[in-house]
Every structure is written in C-alpha cells, then in structure tokens.
C-alpha positions as a Python dict, from the first residue, in 0.01 Angstrom:
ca = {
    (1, 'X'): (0, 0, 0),
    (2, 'X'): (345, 103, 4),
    (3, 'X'): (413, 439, 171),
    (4, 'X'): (435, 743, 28),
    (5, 'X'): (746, 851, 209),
    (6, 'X'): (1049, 676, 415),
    (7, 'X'): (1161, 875, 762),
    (8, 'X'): (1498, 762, 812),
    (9, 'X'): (1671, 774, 1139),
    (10, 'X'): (2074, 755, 1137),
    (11, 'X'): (2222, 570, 1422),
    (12, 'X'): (2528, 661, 1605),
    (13, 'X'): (2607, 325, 1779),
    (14, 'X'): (2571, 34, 1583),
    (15, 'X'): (2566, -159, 1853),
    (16, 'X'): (2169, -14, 1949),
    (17, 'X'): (1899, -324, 1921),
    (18, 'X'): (1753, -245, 1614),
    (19, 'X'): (1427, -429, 1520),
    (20, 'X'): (1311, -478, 1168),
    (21, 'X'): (1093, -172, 1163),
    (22, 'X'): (1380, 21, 1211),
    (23, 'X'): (1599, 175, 882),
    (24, 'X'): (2004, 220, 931),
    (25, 'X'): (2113, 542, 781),
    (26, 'X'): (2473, 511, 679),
    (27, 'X'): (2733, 761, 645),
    (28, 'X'): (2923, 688, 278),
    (29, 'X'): (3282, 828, 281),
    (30, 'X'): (3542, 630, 265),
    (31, 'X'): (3442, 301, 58),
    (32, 'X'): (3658, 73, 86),
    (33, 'X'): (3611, 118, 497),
    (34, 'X'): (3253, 96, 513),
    (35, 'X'): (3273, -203, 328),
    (36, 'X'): (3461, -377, 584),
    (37, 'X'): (3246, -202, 811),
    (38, 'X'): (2913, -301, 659),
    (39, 'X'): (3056, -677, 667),
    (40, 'X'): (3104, -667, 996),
    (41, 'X'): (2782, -550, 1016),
    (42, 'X'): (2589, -787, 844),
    (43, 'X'): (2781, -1068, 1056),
    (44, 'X'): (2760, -927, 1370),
    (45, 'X'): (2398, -745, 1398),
    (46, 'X'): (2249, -802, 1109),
    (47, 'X'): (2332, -1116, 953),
    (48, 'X'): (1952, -1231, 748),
    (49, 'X'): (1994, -842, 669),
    (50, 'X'): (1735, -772, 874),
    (51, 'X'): (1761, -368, 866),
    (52, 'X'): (1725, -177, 578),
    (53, 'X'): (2037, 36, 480),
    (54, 'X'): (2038, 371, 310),
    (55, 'X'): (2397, 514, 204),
    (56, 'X'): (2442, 860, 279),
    (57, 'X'): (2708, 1018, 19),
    (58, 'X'): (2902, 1356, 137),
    (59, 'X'): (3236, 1382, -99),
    (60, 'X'): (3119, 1292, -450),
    (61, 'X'): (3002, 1643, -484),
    (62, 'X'): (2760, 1655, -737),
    (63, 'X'): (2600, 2012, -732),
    (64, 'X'): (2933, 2145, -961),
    (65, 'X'): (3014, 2266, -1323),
    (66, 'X'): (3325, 1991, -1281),
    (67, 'X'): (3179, 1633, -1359),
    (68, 'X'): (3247, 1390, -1085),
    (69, 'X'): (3523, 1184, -1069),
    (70, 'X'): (3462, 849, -1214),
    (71, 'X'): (3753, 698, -942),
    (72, 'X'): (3423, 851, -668),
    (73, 'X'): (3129, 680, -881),
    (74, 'X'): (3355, 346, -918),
    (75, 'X'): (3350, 363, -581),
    (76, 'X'): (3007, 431, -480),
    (77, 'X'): (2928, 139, -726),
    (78, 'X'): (3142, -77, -555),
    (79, 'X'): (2973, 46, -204),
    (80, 'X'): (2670, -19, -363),
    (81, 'X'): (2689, -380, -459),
    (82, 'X'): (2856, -457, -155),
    (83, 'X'): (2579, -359, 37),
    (84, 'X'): (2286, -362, -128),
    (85, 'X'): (2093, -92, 25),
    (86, 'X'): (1781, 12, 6),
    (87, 'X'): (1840, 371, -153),
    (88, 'X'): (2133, 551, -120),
    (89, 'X'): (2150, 958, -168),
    (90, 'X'): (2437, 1254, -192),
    (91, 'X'): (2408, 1640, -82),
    (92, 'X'): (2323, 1926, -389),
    (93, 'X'): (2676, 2080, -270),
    (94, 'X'): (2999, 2075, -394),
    (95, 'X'): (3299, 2014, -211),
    (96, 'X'): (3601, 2036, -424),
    (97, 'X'): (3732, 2330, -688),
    (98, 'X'): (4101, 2380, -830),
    (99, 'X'): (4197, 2056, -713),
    (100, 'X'): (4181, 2180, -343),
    (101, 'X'): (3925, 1946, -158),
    (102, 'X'): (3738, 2222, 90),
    (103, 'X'): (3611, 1958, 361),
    (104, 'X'): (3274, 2124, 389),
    (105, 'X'): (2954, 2020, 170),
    (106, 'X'): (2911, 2439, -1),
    (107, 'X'): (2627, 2590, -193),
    (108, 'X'): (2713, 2678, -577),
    (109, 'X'): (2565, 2918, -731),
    (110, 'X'): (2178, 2840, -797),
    (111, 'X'): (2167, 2950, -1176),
    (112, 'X'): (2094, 2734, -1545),
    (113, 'X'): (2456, 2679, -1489),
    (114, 'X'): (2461, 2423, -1193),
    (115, 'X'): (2152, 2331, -1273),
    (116, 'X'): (2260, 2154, -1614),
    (117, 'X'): (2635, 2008, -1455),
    (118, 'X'): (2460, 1895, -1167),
    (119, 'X'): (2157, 1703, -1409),
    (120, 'X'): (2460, 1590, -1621),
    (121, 'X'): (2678, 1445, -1264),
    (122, 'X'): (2385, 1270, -1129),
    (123, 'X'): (2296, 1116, -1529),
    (124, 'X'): (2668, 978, -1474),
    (125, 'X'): (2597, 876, -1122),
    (126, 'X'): (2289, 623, -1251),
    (127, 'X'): (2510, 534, -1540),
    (128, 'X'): (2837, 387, -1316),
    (129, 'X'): (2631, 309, -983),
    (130, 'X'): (2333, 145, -1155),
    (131, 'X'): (2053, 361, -975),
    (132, 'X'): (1996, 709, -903),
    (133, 'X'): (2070, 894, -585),
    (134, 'X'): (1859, 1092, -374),
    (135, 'X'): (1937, 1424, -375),
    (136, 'X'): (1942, 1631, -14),
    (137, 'X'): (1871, 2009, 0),
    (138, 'X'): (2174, 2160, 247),
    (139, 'X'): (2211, 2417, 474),
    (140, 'X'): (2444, 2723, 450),
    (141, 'X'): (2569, 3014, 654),
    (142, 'X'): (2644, 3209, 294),
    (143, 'X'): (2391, 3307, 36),
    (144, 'X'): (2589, 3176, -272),
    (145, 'X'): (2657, 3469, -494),
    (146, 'X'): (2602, 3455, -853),
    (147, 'X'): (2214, 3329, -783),
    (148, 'X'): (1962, 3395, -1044),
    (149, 'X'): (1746, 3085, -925),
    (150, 'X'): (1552, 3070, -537),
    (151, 'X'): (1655, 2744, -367),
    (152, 'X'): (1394, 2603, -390),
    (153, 'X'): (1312, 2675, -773),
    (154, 'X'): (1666, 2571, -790),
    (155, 'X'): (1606, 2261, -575),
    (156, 'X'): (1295, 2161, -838),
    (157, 'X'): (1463, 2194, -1137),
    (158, 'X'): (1719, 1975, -1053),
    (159, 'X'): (1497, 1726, -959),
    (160, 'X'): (1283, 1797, -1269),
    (161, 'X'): (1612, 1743, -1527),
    (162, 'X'): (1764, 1475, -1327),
    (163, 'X'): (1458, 1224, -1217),
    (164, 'X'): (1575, 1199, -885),
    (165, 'X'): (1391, 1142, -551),
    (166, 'X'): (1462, 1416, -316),
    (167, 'X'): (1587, 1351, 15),
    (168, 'X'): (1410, 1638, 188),
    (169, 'X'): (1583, 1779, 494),
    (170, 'X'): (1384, 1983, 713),
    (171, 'X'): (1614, 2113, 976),
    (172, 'X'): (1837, 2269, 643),
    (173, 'X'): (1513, 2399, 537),
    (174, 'X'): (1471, 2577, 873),
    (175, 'X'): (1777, 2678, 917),
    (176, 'X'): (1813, 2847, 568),
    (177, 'X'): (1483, 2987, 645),
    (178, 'X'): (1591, 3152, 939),
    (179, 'X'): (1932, 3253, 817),
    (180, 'X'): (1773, 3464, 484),
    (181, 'X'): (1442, 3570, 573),
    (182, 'X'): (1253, 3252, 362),
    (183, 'X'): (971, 3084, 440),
    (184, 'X'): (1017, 2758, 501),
    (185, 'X'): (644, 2657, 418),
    (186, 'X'): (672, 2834, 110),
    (187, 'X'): (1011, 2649, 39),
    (188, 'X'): (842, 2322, 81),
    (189, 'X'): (491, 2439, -155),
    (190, 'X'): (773, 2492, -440),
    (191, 'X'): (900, 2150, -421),
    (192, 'X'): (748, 1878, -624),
    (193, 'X'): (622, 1711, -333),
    (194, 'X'): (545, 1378, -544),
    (195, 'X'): (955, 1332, -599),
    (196, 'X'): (1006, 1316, -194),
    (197, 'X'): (1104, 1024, -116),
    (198, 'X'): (1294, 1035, 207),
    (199, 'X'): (1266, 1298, 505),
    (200, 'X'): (1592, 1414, 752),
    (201, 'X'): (1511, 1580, 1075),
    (202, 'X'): (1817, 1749, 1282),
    (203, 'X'): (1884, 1978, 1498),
    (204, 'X'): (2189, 2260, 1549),
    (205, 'X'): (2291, 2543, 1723),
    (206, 'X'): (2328, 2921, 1668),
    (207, 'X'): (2631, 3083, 1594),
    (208, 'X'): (2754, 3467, 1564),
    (209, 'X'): (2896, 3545, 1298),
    (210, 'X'): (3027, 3883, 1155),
    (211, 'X'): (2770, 4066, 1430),
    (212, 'X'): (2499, 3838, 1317),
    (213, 'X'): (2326, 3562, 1418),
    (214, 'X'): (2250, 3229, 1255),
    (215, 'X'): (2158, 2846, 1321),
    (216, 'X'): (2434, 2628, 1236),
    (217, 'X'): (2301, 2254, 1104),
    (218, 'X'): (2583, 2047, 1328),
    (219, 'X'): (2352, 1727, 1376),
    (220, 'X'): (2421, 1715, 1760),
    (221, 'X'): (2139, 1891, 1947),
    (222, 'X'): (1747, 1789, 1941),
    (223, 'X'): (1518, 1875, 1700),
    (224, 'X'): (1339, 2203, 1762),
    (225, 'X'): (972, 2250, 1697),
    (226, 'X'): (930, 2399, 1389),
    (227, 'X'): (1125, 2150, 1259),
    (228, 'X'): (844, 1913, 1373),
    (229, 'X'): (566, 2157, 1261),
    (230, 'X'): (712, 2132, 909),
    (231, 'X'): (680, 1769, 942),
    (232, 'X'): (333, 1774, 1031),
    (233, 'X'): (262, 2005, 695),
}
C-alpha cells in the first residue's frame, strides 16, 4: 500500500550520506543553476538516482491576479525534465507587482479574486510543466487586507478549483496561528485532508514588531512542540 502522505526533509549539505529511504528536498530558484547543480548531483552522490527529489518553487509566484510569466514556467519545465523529480511544489504567495520583484514570498488578499488567478496560474503551470504543483500554505507577519475568505477556506478552495495536492506546512500553520488568534487544529479540520500530499515541519523565532510580538518562520531553529502535536493530529 502506498502511503497516504510523504514527510519530506530538506537537506542543507548535500554532501550528508543519504540512504534510499531518505527524500532530497530541493530549493528551485534559479534554473538553469540547479540544473548544473542537480548534474553534479546525480554524478557525484546519486548517480542510479537513488534519492527521490522534490523541487521546491519560491519566485514563480502563483497566488496573484497577474498570470505567471511563461519565461518562469519554461523554466520550471526545463527544471523539471532535467531532473525528473518526484513532485515538485510552489508557495500560495506572490512575490512580484508593478514590475518591482519584492524578494519575499507575501500573502494576497484571500477573496474570489485570488482565488480564480491563482486556479487559472497553476491550470497554466500543468499546461507548460506537464504536472501540477503542490501548493504550500505560508506564513505571514501581516493579515492581508482586502480578506473576505479565512485562510484556510481560502487555502481549500484553491485546492478545490485547481486539483492540486497541498503541501501542508505546519510550522506556517503555527505560526499564523499564533500571530492572529487562529486555531491551528481548526485550520487543519478545514482543509481537505484527502488532497495532502506532502507535510513541512520548521521552526523560527519571535520577533517584535510595532510593540507586538510574533513568530517569524526563518527555517533555522528546531521545531517546537506544537508543531509536533499538530503532526500527531
């Protein structure tokens, strides 16, 4: 029986022993460099391609009223073939508005709105990549304004328009949940649990910020308990 979910664990140094239980999470941003990368790879680690690879997008931007562009899918396609992985997956952010590119993976507003341009990106993504990506919940510091939808709701619909797999990251979960007052159980009850294919756990730090406090997803500290406890739900 296959299993019902994949836990993926990024590595930071290549160079670790990997076995073939263990899955490589890698980060997708500049293509035509992790292609190189990934060759070396293959000859150097993994050369029967031993270890499963899952690409991790961050700059295609997807969660946006502006569709993609195709110059980013073409390249993700290219990524893709070149590698052959396993899955690969992109953030429900955007990243880029007025032709300024914001270096930071930000919440849109969670309305109808997004919810149709982001179905309509990730229909384009299948189209030029050949497969759909998993899509990642994020973590924010800002509430987006202009919300009519709960994340989570907002989170499900996607998923319901699109027919993508969700990449379900807890530590964004609890850290949104934390940062607004949610309930990150209740977040997790909304989802449709079926469509999760892939789990994230991090860890972070908190922050202050205007007087206030909140937890800051940075990927470089452990990961706290109630991360784990939502795990175990």
């Amino acid at each position: 029986m296959e299993p019902l979910m994949t836990l993926v664990v990024c590595l930071a140094n290549c160079g670790t022993p990997m076995s073939r239980e263990d899955e490589l999470g890698v980060l997708a941003g500049s293509y035509a460099q992790l292609c190189s990368e990934m060759h070396y790879l293959k000859q150097n680690h993994c050369p029967e391609l031993q270890v499963p690879v899952m690409l991790h997008g961050v700059s295609l931007g997807m969660a946006s009223c502006s569709p993609v562009e195709t110059k980013r899918l073409d390249g993700m396609a290219r990524l893709v073939n070149e590698v052959r992985p396993v899955a690969w997956s992109e953030h429900l952010a955007f990243v880029r508005a007025g032709g300024i590119e914001i270096g930071h993976l930000a919440a849109p507003p969670r309305n109808a709105e997004t919810v149709a341009a982001t179905a309509a990106n990730l229909a384009r993504a299948r189209k030029i990549v050949g497969s759909s990506p998993q899509i990642e919940n994020i973590a924010t510091l800002i509430d987006p304004p202009a919300s009519t939808l709960a994340e989570p709701e907002w989170v499900a619909a996607i998923a319901r328009e699109s027919g993508c797999d969700l990449l379900l990251d807890l530590h964004n979960v609890h850290a949104n949940s934390l940062n607004f007052g949610h309930d990150p159980f209740g977040f997790i009850g909304t989802l449709p649990i079926e469509n999760v294919a892939t789990i994230h756990l991090a860890g972070g730090k908190q922050i202050t910020r205007d007087g206030e406090e909140r937890l800051l997803d940075d990927h470089l500290h452990d990961v706290p308990d109630p991360v784990y406890r939502l795990l175990e739900e």
